[in-house]
Coordinates of C-alpha atoms in Angstrom, one line a residue:
X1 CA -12.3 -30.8 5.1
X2 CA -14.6 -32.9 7.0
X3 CA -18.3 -32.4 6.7
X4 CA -19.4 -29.8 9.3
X5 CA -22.9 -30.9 10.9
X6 CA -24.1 -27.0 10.8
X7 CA -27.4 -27.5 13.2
X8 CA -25.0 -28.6 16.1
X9 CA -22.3 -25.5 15.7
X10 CA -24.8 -23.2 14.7
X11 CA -26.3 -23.2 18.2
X12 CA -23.0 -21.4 19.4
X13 CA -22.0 -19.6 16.0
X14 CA -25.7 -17.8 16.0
X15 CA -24.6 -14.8 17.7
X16 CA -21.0 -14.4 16.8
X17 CA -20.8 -12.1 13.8
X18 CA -19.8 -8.6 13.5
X19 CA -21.4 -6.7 10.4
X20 CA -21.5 -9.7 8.4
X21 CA -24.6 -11.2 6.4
X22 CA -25.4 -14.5 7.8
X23 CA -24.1 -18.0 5.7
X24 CA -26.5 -20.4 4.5
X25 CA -26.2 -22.8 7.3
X26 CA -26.6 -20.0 9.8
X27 CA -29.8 -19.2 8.5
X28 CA -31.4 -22.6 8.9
X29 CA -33.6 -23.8 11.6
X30 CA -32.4 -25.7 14.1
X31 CA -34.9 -28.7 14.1
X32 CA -31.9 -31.0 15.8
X33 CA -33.2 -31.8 19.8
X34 CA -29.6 -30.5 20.8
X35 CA -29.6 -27.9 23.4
X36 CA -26.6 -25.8 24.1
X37 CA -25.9 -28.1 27.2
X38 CA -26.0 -31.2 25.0
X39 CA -23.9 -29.1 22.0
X40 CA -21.6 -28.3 25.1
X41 CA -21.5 -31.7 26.5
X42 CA -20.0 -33.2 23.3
X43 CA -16.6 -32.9 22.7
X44 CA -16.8 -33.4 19.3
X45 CA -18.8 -29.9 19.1
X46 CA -15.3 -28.6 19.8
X47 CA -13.5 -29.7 16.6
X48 CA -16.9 -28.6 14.6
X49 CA -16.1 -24.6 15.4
X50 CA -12.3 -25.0 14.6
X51 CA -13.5 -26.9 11.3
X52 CA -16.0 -23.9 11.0
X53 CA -13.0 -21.5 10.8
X54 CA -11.3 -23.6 8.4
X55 CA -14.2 -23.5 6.2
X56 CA -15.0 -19.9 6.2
X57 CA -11.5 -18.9 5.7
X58 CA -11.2 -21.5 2.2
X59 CA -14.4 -20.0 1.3
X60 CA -14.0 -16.6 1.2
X61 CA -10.7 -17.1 -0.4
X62 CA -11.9 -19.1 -3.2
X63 CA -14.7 -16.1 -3.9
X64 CA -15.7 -13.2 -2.3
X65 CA -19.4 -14.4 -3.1
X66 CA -20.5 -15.9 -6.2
X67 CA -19.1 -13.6 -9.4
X68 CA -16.7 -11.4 -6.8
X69 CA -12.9 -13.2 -7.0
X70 CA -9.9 -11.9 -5.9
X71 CA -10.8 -8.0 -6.6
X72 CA -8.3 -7.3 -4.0
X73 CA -5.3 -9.3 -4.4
X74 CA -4.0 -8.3 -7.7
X75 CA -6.1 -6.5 -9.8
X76 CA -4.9 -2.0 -9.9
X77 CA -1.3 -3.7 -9.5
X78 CA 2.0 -3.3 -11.9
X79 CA 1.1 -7.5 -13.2
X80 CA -2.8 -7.8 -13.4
X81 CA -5.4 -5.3 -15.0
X82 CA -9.3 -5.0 -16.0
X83 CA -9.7 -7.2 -19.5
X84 CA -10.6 -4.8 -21.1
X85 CA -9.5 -2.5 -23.8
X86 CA -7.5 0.6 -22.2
X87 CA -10.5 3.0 -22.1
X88 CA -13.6 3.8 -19.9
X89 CA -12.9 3.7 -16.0
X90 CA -12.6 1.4 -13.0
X91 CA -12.9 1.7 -9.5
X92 CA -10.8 -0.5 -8.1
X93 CA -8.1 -0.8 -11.1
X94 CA -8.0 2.7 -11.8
X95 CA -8.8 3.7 -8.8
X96 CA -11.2 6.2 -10.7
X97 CA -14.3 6.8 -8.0
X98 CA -13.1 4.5 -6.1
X99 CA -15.9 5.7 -2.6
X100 CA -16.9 4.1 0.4
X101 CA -20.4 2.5 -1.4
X102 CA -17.5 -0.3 -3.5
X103 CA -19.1 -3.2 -3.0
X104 CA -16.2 -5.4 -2.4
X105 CA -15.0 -3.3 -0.1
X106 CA -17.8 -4.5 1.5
X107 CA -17.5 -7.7 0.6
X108 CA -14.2 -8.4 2.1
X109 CA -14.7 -6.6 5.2
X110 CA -17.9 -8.9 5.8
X111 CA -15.9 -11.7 5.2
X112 CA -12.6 -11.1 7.3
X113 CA -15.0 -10.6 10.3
X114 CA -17.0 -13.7 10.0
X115 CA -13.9 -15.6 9.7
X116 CA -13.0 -13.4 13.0
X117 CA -15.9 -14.0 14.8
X118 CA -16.1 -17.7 13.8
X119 CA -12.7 -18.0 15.6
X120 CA -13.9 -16.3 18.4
X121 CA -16.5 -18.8 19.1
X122 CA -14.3 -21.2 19.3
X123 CA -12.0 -20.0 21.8
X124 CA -14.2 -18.5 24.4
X125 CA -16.3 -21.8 24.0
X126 CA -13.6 -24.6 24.5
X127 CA -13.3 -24.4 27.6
X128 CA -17.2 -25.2 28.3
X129 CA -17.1 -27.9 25.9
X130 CA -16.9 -31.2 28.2
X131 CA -14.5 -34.3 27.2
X132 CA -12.2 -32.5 25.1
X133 CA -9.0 -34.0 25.4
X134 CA -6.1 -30.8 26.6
X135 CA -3.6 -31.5 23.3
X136 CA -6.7 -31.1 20.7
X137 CA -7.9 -27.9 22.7
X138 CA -4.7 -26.5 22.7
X139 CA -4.3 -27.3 19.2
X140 CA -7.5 -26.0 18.1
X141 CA -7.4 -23.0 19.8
X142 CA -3.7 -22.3 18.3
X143 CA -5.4 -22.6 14.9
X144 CA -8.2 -20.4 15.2
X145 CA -5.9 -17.9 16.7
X146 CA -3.7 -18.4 13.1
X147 CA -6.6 -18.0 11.0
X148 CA -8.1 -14.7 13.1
X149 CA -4.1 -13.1 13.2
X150 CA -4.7 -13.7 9.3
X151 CA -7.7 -12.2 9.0
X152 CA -6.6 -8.8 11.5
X153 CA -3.7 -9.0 9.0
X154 CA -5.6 -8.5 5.6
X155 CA -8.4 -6.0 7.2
X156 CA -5.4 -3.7 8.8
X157 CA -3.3 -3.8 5.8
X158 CA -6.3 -3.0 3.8
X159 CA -8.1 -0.6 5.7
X160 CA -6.0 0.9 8.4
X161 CA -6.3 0.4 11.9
X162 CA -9.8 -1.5 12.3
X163 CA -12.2 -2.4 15.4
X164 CA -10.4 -5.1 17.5
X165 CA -13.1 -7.6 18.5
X166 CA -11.9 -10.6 20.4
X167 CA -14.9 -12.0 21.7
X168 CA -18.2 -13.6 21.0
X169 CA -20.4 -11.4 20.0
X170 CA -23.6 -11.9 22.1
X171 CA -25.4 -8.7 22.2
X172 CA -26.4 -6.0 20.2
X173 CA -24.0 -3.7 19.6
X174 CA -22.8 -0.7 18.0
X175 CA -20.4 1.4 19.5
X176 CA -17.2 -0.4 17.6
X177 CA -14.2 2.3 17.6
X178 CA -11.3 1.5 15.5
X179 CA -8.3 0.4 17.5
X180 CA -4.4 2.6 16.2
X181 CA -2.9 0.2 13.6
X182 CA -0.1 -0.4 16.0
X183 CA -2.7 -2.0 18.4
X184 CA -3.7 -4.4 15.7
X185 CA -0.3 -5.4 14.7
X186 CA -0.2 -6.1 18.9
X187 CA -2.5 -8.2 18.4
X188 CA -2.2 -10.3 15.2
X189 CA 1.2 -10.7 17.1
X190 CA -0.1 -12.1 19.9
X191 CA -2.7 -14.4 18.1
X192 CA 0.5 -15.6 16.1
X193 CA 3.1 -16.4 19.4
X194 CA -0.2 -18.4 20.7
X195 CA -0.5 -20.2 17.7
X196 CA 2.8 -20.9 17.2
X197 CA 2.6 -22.4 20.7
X198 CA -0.1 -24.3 20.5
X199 CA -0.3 -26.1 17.1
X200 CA 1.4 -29.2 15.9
X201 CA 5.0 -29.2 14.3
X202 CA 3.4 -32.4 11.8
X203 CA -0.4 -32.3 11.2
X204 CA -2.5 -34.3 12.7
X205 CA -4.3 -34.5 9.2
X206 CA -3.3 -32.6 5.6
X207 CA -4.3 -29.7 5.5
X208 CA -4.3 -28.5 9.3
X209 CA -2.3 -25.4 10.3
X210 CA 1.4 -26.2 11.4
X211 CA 4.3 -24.7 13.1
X212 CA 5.6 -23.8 10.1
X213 CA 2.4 -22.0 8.4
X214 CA 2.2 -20.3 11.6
X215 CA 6.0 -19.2 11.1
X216 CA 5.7 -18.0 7.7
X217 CA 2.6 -15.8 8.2
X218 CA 4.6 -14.0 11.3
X219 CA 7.5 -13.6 8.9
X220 CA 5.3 -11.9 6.3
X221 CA 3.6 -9.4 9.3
X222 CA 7.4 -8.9 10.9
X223 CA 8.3 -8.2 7.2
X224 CA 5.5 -5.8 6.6
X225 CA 6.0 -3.9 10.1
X226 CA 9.4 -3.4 9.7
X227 CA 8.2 -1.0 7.0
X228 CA 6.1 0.8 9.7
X229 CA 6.7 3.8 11.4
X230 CA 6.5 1.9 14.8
X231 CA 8.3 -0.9 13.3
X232 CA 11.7 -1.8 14.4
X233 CA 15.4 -3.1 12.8
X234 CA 14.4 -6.4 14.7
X235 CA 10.9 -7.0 12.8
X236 CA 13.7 -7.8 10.0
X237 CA 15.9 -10.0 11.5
X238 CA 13.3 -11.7 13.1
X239 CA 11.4 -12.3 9.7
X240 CA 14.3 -13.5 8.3
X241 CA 15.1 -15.8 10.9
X242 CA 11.7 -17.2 10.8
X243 CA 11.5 -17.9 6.8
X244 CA 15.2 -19.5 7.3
X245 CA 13.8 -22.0 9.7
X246 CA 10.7 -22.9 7.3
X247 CA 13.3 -23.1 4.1
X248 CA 15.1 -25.6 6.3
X249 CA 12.0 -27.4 7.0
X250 CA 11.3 -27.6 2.9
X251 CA 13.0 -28.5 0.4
X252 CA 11.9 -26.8 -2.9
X253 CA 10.7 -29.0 -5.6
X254 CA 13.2 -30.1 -8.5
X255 CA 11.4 -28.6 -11.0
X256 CA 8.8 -25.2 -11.4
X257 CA 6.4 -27.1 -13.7
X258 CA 7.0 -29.7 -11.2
X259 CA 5.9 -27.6 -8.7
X260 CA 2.8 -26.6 -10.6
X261 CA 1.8 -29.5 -11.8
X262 CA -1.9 -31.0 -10.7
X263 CA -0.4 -34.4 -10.2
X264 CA 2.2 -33.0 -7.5
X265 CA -0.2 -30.8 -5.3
X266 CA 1.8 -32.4 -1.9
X267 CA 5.0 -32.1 -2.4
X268 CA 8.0 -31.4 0.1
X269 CA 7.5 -27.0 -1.0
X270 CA 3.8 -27.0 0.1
X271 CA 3.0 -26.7 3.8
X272 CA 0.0 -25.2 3.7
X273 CA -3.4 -25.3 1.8
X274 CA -7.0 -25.2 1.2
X275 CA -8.4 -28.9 0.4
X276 CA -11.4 -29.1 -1.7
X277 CA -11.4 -32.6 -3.2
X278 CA -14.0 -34.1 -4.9
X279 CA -17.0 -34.8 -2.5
X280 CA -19.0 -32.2 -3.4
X281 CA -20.7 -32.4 0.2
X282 CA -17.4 -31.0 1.4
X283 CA -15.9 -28.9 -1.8
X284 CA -17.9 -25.7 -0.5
X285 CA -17.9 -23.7 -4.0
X286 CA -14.8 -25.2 -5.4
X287 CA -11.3 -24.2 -6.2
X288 CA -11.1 -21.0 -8.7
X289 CA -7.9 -20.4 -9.2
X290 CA -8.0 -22.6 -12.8
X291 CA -10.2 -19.8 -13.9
X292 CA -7.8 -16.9 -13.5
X293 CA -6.0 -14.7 -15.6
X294 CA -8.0 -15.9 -18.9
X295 CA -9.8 -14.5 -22.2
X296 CA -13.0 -15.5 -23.6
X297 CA -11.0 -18.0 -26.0
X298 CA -13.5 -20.2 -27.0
X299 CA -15.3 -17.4 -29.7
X300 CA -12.3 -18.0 -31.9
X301 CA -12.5 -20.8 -35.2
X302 CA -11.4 -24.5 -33.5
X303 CA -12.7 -23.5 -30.1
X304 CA -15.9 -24.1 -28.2
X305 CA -16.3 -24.2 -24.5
X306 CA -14.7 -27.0 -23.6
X307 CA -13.2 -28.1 -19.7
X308 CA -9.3 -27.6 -20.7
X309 CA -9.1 -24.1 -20.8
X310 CA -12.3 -23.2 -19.0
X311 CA -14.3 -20.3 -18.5
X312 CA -11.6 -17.4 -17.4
X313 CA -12.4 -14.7 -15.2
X314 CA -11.9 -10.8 -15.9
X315 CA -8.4 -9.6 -15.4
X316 CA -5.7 -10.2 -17.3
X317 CA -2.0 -10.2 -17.0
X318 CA -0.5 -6.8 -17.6
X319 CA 2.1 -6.9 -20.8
X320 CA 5.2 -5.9 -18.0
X321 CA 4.0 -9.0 -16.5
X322 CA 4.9 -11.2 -19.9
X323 CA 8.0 -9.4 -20.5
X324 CA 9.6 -10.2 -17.2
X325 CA 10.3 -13.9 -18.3
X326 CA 14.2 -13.9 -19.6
X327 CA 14.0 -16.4 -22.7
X328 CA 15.8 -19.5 -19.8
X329 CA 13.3 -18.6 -17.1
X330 CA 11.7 -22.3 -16.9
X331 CA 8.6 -20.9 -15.2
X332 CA 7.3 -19.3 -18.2
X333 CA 6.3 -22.7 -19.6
X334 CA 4.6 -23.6 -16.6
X335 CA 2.6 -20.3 -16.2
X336 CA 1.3 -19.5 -19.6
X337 CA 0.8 -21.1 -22.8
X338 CA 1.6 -18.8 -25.6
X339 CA 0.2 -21.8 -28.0
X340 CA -3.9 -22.7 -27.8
X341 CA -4.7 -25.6 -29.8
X342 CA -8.0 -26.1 -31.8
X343 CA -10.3 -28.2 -30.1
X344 CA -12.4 -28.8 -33.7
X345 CA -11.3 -28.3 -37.5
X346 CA -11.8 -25.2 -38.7
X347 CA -10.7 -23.7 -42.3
X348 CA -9.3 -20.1 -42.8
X349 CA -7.8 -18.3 -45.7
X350 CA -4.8 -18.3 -46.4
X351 CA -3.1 -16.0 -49.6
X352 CA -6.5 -16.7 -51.3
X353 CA -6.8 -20.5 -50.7
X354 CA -8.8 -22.5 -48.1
X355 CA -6.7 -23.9 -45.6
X356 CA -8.4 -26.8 -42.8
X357 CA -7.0 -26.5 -39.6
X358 CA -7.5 -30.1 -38.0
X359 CA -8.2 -30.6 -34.0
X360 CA -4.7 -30.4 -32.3
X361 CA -3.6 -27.6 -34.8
X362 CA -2.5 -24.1 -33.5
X363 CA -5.8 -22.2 -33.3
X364 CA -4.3 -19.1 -31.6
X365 CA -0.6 -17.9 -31.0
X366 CA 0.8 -14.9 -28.8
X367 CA 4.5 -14.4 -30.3
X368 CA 6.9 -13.2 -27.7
X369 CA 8.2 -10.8 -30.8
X370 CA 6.0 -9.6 -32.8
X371 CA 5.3 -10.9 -36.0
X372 CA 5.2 -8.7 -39.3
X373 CA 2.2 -8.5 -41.4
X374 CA 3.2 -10.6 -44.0
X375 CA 4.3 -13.4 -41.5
X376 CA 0.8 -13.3 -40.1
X377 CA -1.3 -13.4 -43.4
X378 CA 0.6 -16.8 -43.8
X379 CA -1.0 -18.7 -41.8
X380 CA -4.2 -20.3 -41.1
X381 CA -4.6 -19.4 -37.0
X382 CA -4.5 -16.3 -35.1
X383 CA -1.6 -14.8 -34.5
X384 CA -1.8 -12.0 -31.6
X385 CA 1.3 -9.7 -31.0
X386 CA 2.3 -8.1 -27.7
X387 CA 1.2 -4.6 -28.3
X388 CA -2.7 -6.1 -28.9
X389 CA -3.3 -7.7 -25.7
X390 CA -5.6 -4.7 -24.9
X391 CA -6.8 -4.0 -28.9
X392 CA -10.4 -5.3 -30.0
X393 CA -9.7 -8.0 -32.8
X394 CA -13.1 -8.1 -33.8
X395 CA -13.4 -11.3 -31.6
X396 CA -12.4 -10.3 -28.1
X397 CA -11.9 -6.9 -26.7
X398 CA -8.8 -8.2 -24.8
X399 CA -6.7 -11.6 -24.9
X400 CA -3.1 -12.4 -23.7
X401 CA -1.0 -15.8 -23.6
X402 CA -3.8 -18.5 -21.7
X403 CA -2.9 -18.8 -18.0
X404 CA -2.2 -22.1 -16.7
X405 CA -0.4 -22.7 -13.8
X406 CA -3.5 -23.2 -11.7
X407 CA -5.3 -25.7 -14.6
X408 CA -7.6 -28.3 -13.9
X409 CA -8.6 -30.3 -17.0
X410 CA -11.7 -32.1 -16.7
X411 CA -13.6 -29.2 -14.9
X412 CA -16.5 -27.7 -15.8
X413 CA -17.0 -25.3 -18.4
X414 CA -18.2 -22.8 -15.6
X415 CA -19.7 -19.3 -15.4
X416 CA -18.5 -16.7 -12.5
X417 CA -21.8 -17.1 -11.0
X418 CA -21.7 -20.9 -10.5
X419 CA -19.8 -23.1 -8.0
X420 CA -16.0 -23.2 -9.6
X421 CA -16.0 -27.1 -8.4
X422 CA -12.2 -27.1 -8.9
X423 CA -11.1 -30.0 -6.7
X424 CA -7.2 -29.6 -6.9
X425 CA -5.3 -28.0 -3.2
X426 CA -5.0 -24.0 -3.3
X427 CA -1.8 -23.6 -2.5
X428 CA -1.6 -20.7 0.6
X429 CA 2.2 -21.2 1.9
X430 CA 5.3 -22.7 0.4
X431 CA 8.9 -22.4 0.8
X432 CA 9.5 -20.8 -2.3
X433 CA 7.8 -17.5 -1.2
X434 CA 10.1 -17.9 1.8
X435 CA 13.2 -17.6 0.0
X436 CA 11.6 -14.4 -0.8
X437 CA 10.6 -13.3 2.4
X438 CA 14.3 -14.3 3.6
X439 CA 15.7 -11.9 0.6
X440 CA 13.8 -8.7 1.2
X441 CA 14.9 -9.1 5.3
X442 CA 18.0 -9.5 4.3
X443 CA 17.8 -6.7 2.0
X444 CA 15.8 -4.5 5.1
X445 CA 19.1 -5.6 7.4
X446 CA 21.6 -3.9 5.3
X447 CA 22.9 -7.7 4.1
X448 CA 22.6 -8.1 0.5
X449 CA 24.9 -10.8 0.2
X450 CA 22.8 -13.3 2.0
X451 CA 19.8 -11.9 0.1
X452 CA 21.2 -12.5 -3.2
X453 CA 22.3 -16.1 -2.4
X454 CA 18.5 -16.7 -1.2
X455 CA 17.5 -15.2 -4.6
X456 CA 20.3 -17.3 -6.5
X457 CA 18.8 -20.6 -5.4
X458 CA 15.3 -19.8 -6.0
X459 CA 16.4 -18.8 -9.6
X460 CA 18.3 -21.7 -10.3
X461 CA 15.6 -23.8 -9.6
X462 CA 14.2 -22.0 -12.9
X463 CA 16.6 -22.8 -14.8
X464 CA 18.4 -19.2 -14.4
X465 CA 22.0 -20.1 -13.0
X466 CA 24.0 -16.9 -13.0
X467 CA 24.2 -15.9 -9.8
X468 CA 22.8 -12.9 -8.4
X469 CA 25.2 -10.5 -7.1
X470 CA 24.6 -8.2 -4.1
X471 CA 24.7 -5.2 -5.8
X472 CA 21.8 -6.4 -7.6
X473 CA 19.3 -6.6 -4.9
X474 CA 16.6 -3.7 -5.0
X475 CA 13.5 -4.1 -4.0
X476 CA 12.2 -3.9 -7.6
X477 CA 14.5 -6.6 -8.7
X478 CA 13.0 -9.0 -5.5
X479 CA 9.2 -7.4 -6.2
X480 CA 10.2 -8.4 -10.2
X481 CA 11.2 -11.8 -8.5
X482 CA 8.0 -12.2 -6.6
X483 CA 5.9 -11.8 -9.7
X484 CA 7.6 -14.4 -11.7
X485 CA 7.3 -17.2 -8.7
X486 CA 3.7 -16.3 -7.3
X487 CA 1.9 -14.5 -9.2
X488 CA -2.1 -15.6 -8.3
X489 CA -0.6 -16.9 -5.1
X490 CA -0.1 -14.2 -2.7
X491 CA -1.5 -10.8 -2.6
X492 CA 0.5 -8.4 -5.2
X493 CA -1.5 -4.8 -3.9
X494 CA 0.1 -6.0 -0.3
X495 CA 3.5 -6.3 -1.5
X496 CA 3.9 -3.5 -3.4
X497 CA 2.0 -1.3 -0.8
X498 CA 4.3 -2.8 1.8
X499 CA 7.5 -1.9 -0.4
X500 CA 6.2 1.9 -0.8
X501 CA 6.2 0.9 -4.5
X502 CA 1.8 0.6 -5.5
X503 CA 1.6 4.1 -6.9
X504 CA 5.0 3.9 -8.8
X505 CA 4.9 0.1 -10.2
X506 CA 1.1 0.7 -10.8
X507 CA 1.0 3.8 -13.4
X508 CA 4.4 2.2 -14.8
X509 CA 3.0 -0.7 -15.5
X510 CA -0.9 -1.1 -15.6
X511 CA -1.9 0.4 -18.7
X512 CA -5.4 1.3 -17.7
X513 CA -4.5 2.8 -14.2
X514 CA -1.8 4.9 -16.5
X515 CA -4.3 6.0 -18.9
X516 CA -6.7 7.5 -15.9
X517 CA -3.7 8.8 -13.6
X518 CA -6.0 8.7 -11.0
X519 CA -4.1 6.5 -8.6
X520 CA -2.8 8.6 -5.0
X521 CA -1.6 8.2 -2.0
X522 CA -4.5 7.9 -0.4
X523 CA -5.2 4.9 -1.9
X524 CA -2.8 3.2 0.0
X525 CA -6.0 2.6 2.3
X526 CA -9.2 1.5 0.9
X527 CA -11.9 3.3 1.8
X528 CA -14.3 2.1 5.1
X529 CA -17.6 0.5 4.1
X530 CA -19.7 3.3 4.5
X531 CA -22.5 0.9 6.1
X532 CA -20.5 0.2 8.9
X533 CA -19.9 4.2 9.7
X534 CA -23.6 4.1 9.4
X535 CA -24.4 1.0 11.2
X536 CA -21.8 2.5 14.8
X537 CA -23.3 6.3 14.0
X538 CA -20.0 7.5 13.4
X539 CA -18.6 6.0 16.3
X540 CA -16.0 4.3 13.2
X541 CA -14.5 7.1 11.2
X542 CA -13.8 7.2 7.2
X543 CA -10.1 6.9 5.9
X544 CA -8.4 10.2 5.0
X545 CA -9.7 11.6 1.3
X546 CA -12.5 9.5 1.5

């Protein structure tokens, strides 16, 4: 990401936010002698507002703001849960309370409509920006138009049918009405066919939104329409069609771990991703994925708080999720260690005698089947069996095999609150999710045969070579498919909301929302930020039950 001079696009940007707090660089004063003529006279001003979008759209990705992450990707889902023991109560997990006053309710909203209105900016400005050359406007403006269908695709999927603003916002206003969901899938449509016209088949530069990412995102929205009660037999075909002609584009990498690992981040899968690198001028807060899915490990003997592991945040992998991995499944390896290693000596007892455990050592183990009693008192480390992931050990209250398929050794031992400064890519978009997308169509379309044969490659690349037959293909068995291959990738709570399976997978699977049975159908919306019914005096209405 290029560094974004914020005094020259923040003469444009000023006014163009709906029900958003301001970023930093908004807030500054402009002490630059630019006017909006000069701003408007530079063509390079022109590549700063697309950059803008860019940036907004990694940022509010990587967090929600500083200590918020991913609350509403896979946390209350069948695969990730609170880390915690399985009492007490949770909003958005259990769905216990869960009212209108959440906070990151709030939080997202905000943030899907600044990315929104950044994009808008750009597009009603390029044509009064002088000396831009027609191919970058056109490719610009196809971008922006990618990231805003994105953003119209996470607000309706999470909150209904939402206020469609498509302009600059350069007056005060208030009277927002929610447009029908129907109207917003019209329009993410829209944004996506312009993209898809407009933006480059190669990038001009890594990183830059393609032909391709534009084709797999309107495969996932044809995917999730088809679902829809205006949706149509075609949405399906047409997904599929779409996801066939990125898998064609991509070849999938030899290997998962391959795949996964730090020092193959561009590879022939990936087409598209947030850069952060290592200039911290352009890093923004950082890649955090290398904190997810992990346990405060560094309480236990041999450990300390070191920048292998690193500091892990909340949620935790549900125990389905573990069990899913058949003993050949090759991405097991690469997702989880089930082995932590001491990082200094430490001495435990062991049948009455001292017993050093030296730097390298096992320090903590997570058996796939559990261990007996006696095979635990005989040895040195901590052994942790499946059924007390979720049991206070007297260490942790919660702790289940380390996540790593995101790691970045070398990092920062980090709190929540601080910049993650992870520098490797965030993968958003790569082939192998299109397989998937390809295998549910198919599924949708009444073909299961081509759908298992999508499914069969993707699971031979895992080291699972039986093929899949057609009679196999359910949803659960792709949704089982989709967790193995991307979980902390894409959002879980929209698949298995899309697939009519959140409340069923959910108090199946996640032992917390189980416990609180609080999960309904209503919750298949969240609820409206109750500041924005404030903010329009009504004029935007709350979802039903809330």
């Amino acid at each position: 990401m290029k560094y974004i001079n914020y005094k020259l696009i923040g003469i444009l940007l000023m006014a163009g936010i709906l029900g958003t707090a301001c970023d930093s660089y908004l807030e500054e004063e402009n002490k630059s002698s630019k006017t909006i003529q000069l701003a408007l006279s530079d063509p390079k001003t022109f590549d700063q507002l697309v950059a803008s979008v860019y940036e907004r759209s990694r940022e509010t990705t990587t967090r929600y703001e500083p200590n918020v992450y991913y609350q509403l990707e896979d946390l209350g889902t069948d695969i990730v849960t609170r880390g915690t023991t399985i009492s007490g109560v949770s909003d958005i997990n259990d769905y216990v309370d869960f009212n209108p006053l959440n906070w990151t309710v709030s939080l997202y909203w905000r943030n899907q409509y600044s990315i929104i209105s950044a994009a808008n900016v750009a597009i009603d400005n390029a044509d009064q920006i002088q000396g831009v050359v027609p191919a970058v406007k056109t490719a610009g403006i196809g971008e922006v138009k990618f990231f805003r269908a994105m953003s119209y695709f996470n607000l309706v999927e999470n909150y209904g049918g939402v206020p469609l603003v498509l302009n600059q916002v350069t007056s005060s206003t208030t009277d927002y009405v929610r447009a029908t969901e129907e109207a917003v899938y019209t329009q993410i449509l829209k944004d996506l066919e312009d993209a898809l016209a407009g933006v480059n088949e190669t990038p001009t530069a890594y990183g830059r939104v393609t032909k391709d990412a534009v084709r797999h995102l309107l495969s996932r929205v044809l995917l999730t329409k088809g679902y829809k009660s205006f949706g149509l037999p075609a949405d399906f075909t047409s997904a599929a069609t779409l996801a066939e002609t990125v898998i064609s584009h991509h070849a999938l990498v030899s290997s998962f771990a391959s795949l996964t690992s730090i020092a193959n981040q561009r590879n022939s899968e990936v087409f598209f991703s947030y850069l952060f690198g290592s200039s911290a001028v352009s890093r923004g807060w950082g890649n955090s994925r290398h904190q997810l899915y992990k346990f405060p490990y560094y309480d236990y003997p041999g450990m300390i708080r070191g920048n292998l592991y690193q500091k892990g945040l909340d949620p935790l992998p549900t125990l389905f999720f573990y069990n899913l991995f058949d003993d050949n499944d090759q991405r097991a390896d690469a997702t989880f260690r089930r082995e932590i290693l001491a990082d200094k000596a430490f001495t435990a007892t062991v049948n009455g005698s001292p017993v050093t455990v030296n730097p390298g050592g096992r320090a903590i183990y997570f058996p796939k089947v559990a261990w007996t009693p006696a095979e635990i008192a005989a040895v040195p480390y901590k052994v942790i069996n499946p059924d007390k992931y979720f049991v206070v050990d007297g260490v942790t209250n919660a702790h289940t095999p380390m996540f790593k398929k995101f790691d970045e050794p070398g990092v920062a031992f980090k709190q929540p609150n601080e910049l993650s400064e992870g520098t490797r890519d965030m993968v958003m978009m790569r082939s192998g999710e299109a397989y998937l997308i390809a295998a549910e169509a198919y599924l949708k379309s009444s073909n299961p045969t081509t759908a298992a044969a999508r499914l069969t490659t993707l699971r031979a690349r895992a080291g699972l070579t039986t093929p899949v037959t057609a009679g196999q293909v359910t949803l659960d068995f792709i949704l089982d498919e989709r967790a193995r291959e991307l979980i902390g990738e894409v959002n879980r709570w929209m698949d298995l909301k899309r697939t009519g399976k959140l409340l069923e997978r959910t108090l199946l699977h996640n032992p917390h929302a189980a416990m609180n049975n609080a999960l309904k159908e209503k919750h298949l919306l969240r609820p409206i930020p109750q500041y924005e019914i404030d903010n329009t005096g009504g004029s935007i209405v709350q979802n039903p039950g809330y």
